[in-house]
mmCIF file of C-alpha atoms and ligand atoms in Angstrom:
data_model
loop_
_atom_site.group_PDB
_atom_site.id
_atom_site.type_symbol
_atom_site.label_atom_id
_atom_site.label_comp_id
_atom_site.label_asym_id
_atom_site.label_seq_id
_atom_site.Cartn_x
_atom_site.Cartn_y
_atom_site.Cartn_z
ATOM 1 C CA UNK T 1 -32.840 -25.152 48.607
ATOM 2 C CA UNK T 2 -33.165 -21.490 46.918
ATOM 3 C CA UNK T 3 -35.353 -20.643 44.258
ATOM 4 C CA UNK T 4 -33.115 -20.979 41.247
ATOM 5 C CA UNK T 5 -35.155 -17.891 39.301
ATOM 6 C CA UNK T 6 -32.600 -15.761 38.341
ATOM 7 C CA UNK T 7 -32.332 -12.963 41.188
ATOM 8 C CA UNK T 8 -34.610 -14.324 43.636
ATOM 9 C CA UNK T 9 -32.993 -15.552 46.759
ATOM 10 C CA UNK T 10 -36.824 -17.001 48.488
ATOM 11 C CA UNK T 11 -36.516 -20.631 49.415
ATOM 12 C CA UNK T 12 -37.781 -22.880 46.953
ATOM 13 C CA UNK T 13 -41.370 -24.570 48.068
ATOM 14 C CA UNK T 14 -41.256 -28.710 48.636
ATOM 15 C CA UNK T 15 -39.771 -31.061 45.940
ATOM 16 C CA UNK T 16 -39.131 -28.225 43.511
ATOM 17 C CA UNK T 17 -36.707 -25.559 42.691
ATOM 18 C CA UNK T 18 -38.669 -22.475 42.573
ATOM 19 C CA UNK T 19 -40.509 -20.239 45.088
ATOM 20 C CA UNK T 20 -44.277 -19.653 45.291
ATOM 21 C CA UNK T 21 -43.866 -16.329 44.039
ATOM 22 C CA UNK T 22 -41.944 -17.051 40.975
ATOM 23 C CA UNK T 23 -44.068 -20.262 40.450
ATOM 24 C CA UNK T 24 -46.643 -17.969 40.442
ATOM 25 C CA UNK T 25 -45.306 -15.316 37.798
ATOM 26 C CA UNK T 26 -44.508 -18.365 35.696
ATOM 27 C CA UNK T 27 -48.074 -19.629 35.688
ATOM 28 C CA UNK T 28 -49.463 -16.371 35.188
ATOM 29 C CA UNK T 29 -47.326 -15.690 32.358
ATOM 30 C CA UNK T 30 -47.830 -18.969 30.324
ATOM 31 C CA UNK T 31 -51.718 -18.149 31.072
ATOM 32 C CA UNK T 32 -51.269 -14.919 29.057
ATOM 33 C CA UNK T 33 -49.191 -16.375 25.954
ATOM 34 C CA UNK T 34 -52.006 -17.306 24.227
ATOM 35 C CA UNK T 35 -53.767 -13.869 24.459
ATOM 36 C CA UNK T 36 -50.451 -11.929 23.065
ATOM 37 C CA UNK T 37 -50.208 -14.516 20.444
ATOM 38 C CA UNK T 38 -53.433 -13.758 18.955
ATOM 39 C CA UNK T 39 -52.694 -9.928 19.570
ATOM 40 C CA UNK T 40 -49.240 -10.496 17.570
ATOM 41 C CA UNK T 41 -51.527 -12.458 14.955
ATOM 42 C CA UNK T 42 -54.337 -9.456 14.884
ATOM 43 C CA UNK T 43 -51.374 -6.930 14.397
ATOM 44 C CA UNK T 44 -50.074 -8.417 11.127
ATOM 45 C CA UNK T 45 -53.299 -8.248 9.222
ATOM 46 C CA UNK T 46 -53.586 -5.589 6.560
ATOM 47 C CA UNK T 47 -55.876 -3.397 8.364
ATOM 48 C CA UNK T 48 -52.834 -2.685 10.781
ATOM 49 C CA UNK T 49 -50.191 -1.844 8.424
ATOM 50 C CA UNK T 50 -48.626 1.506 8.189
ATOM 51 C CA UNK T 51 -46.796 2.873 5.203
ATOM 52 C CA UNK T 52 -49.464 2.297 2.285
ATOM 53 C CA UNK T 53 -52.314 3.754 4.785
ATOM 54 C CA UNK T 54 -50.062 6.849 4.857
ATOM 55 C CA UNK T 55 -50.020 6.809 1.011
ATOM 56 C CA UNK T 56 -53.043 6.496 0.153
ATOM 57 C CA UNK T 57 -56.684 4.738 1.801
ATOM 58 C CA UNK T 58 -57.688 3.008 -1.313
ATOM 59 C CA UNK T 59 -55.080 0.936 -2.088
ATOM 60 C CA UNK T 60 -54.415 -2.731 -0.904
ATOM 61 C CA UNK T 61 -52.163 -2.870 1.785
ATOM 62 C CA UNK T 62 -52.146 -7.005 1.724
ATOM 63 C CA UNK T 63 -48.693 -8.361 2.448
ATOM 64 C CA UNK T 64 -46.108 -6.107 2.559
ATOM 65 C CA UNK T 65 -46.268 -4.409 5.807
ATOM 66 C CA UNK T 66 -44.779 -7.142 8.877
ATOM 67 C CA UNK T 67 -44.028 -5.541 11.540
ATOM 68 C CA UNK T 68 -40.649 -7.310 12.641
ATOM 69 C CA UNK T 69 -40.719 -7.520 16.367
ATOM 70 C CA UNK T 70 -44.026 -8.373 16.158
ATOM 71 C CA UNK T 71 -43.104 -11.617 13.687
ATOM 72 C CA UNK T 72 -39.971 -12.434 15.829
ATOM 73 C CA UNK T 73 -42.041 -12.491 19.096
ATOM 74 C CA UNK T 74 -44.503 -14.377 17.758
ATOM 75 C CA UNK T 75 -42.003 -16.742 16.126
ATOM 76 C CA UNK T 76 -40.167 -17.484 19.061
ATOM 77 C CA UNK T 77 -43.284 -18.127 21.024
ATOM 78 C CA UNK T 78 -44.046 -21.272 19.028
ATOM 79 C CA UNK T 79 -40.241 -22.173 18.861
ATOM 80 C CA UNK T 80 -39.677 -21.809 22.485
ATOM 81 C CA UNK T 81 -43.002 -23.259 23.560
ATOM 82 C CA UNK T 82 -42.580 -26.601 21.255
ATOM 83 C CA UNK T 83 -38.959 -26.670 22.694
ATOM 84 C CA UNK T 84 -40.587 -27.151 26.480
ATOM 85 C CA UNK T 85 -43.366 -29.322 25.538
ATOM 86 C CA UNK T 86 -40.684 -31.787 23.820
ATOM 87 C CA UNK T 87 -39.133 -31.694 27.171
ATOM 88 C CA UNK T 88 -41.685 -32.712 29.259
ATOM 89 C CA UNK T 89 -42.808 -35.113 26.338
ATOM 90 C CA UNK T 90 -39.383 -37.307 26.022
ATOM 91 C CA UNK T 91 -39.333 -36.566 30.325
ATOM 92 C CA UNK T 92 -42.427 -38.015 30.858
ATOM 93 C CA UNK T 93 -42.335 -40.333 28.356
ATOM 94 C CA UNK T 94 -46.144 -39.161 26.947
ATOM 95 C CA UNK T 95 -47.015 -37.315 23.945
ATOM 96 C CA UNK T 96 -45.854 -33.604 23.175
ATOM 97 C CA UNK T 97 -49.078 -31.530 21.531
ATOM 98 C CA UNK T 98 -49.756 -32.464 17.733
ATOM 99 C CA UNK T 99 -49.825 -29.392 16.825
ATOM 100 C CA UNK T 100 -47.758 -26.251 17.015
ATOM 101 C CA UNK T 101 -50.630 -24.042 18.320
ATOM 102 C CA UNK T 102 -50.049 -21.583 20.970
ATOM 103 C CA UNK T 103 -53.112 -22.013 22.984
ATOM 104 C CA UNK T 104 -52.632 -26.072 23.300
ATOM 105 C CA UNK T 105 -48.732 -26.044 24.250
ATOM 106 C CA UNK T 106 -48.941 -23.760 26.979
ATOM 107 C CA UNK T 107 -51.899 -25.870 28.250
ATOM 108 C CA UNK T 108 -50.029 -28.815 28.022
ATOM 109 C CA UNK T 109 -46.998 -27.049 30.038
ATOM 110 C CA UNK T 110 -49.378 -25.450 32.344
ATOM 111 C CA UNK T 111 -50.399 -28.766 32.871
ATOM 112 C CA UNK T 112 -46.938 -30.096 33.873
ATOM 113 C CA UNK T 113 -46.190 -27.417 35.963
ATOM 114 C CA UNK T 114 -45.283 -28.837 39.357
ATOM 115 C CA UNK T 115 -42.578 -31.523 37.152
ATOM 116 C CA UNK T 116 -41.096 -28.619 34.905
ATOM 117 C CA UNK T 117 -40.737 -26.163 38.483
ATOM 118 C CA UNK T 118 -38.552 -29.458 39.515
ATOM 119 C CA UNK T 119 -36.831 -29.932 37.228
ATOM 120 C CA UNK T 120 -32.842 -28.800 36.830
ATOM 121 C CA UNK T 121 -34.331 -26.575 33.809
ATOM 122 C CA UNK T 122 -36.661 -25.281 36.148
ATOM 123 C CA UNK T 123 -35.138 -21.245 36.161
ATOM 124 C CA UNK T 124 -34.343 -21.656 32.647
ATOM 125 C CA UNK T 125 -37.601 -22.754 31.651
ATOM 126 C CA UNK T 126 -39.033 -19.331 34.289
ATOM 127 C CA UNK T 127 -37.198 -16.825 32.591
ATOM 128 C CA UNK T 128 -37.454 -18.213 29.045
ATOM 129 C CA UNK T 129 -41.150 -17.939 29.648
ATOM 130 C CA UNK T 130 -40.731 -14.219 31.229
ATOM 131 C CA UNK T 131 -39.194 -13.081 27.960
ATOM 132 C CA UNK T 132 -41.599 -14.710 25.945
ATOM 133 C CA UNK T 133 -44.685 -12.607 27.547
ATOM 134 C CA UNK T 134 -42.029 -9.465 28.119
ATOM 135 C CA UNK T 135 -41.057 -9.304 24.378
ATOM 136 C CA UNK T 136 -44.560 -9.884 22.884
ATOM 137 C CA UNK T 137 -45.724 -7.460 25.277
ATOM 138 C CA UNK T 138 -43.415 -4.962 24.350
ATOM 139 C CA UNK T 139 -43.887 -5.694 20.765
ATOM 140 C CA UNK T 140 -47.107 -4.740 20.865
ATOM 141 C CA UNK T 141 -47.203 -1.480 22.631
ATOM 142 C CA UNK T 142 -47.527 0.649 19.895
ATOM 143 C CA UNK T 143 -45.711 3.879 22.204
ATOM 144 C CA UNK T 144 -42.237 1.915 21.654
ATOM 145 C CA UNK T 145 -41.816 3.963 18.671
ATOM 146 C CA UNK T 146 -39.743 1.167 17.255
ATOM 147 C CA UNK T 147 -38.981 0.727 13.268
ATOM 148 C CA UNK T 148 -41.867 -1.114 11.619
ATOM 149 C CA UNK T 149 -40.455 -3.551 9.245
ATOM 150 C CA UNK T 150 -42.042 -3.039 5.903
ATOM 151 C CA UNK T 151 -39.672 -5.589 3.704
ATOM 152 C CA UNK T 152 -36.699 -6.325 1.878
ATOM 153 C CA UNK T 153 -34.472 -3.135 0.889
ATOM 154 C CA UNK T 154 -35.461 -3.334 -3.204
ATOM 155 C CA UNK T 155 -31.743 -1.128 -3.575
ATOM 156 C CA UNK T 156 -29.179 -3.931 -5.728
ATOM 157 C CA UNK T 157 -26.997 -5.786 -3.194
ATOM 158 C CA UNK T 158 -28.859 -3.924 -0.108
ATOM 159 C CA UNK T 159 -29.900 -6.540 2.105
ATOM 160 C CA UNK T 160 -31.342 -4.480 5.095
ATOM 161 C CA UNK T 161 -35.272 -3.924 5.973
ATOM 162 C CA UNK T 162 -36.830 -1.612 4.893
ATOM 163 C CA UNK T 163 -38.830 -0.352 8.421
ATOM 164 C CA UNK T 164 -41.387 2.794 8.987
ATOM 165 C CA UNK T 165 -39.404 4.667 11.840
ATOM 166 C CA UNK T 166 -41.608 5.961 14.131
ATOM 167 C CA UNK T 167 -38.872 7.426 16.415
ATOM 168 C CA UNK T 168 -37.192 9.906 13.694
ATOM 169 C CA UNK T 169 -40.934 11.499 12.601
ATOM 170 C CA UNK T 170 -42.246 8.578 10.095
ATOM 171 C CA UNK T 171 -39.164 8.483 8.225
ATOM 172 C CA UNK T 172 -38.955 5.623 5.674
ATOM 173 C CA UNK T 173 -35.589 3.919 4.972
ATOM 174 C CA UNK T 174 -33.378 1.158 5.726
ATOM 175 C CA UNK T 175 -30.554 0.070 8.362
ATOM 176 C CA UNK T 176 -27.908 0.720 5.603
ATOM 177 C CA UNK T 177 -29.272 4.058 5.271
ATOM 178 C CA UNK T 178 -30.993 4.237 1.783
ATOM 179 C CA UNK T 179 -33.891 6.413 2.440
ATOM 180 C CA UNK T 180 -37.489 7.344 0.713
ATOM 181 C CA UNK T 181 -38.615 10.430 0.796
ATOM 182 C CA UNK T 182 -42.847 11.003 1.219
ATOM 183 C CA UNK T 183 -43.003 11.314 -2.895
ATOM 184 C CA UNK T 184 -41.486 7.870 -3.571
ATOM 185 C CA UNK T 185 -43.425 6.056 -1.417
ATOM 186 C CA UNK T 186 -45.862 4.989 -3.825
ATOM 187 C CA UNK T 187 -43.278 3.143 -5.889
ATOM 188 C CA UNK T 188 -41.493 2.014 -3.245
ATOM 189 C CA UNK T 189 -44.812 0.380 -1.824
ATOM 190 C CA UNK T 190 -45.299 -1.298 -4.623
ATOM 191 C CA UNK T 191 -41.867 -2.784 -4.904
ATOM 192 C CA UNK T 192 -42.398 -4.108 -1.636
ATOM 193 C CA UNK T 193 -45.355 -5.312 -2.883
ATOM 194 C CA UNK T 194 -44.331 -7.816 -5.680
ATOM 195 C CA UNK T 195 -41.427 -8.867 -3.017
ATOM 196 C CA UNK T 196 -41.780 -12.285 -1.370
ATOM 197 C CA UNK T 197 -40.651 -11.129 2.165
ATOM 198 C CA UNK T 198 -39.352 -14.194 4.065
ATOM 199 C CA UNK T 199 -40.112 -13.664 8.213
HETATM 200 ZN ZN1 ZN G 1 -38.236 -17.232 43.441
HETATM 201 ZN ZN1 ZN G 2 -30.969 -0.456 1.498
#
């Protein structure tokens, strides 16, 4: 049969669906989860925030600066991870990883490796993994110029982000359009501030 990654067209190796190219890919990319996790983890503490840095060095940065694709990626590492390793759990009829930590459920799917690449899942289970390593990869390039997500729009009834745009010069505002000029920062930092900001 055909590899069943999504655009290959390589036959699939013995008793599973996927070729040893793409089996390959798939290894190497669970290998480097872990890694990006703790990258993703590194990025969200205070001394990697933006907007308050750009107001002023000696205040306190702690908590309000999350940088959104960076929270998502992570986010949907652990989700899409535990996802797998209940899979192969209820599959093989063993134990899934106690705990939700990065490091131990892609072990446990490396492990399993040869029964996920047979499995009908198998090209889900490739590609889901792809887009886990392309996303936090991607999240963490800091050329992407993205919008860094700072918190909750404090504007009544606004219920955008408030994000750091990289890609318009460092302007501040949010996706409804409410925007801080350089002067209000200060206030609008510390706004942010006494905001519990739900990721
Ligand atoms: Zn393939
Ligand atoms: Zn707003």
């Amino acid at each position: 049969m055909h590899c069943v990654s999504a655009i290959c067209t390589d036959l699939a190796t013995p008793d599973t669906r996927l070729c040893a190219p793409c089996l390959s890919t798939l290894r190497t990319n669970l290998r480097t989860l872990p890694g990006l996790y703790k990258e993703c983890e590194r990025m969200l503490t205070p001394a990697h925030t933006g907007l308050t840095e750009r107001i002023s060095t000696t205040r306190s940065s702690t908590g309000i600066v999350l940088d959104e694709a960076v929270v998502e990626a992570r986010g949907r590492m652990r989700d899409t991870l535990s996802s797998w390793c209940a899979l192969v759990a209820e599959g093989r009829g063993i134990p899934a990883p106690a705990e939700r930590d990065v490091a131990a459920l892609a072990a446990f799917l490396t492990a399993r490796l040869d029964w996920l690449a047979a499995h009908p899942a198998a090209g889900e289970f490739a590609a889901e993994i792809a887009e886990l390593a392309g996303d936090a990869t991607e999240a963490l390039d800091p050329r992407r110029g993205r919008a860094r997500g700072l918190g909750p729009c404090p504007r009544p009834g606004c219920t955008a982000v408030v994000a750091l745009r990289p890609d318009t010069g460092g302007r501040v505002g949010c996706g409804s359009g409410h925007v801080w000029q350089p002067h209000e920062w200060l206030s609008l930092s510390s706004r942010l501030a006494r905001q519990e900001y739900v990721a």
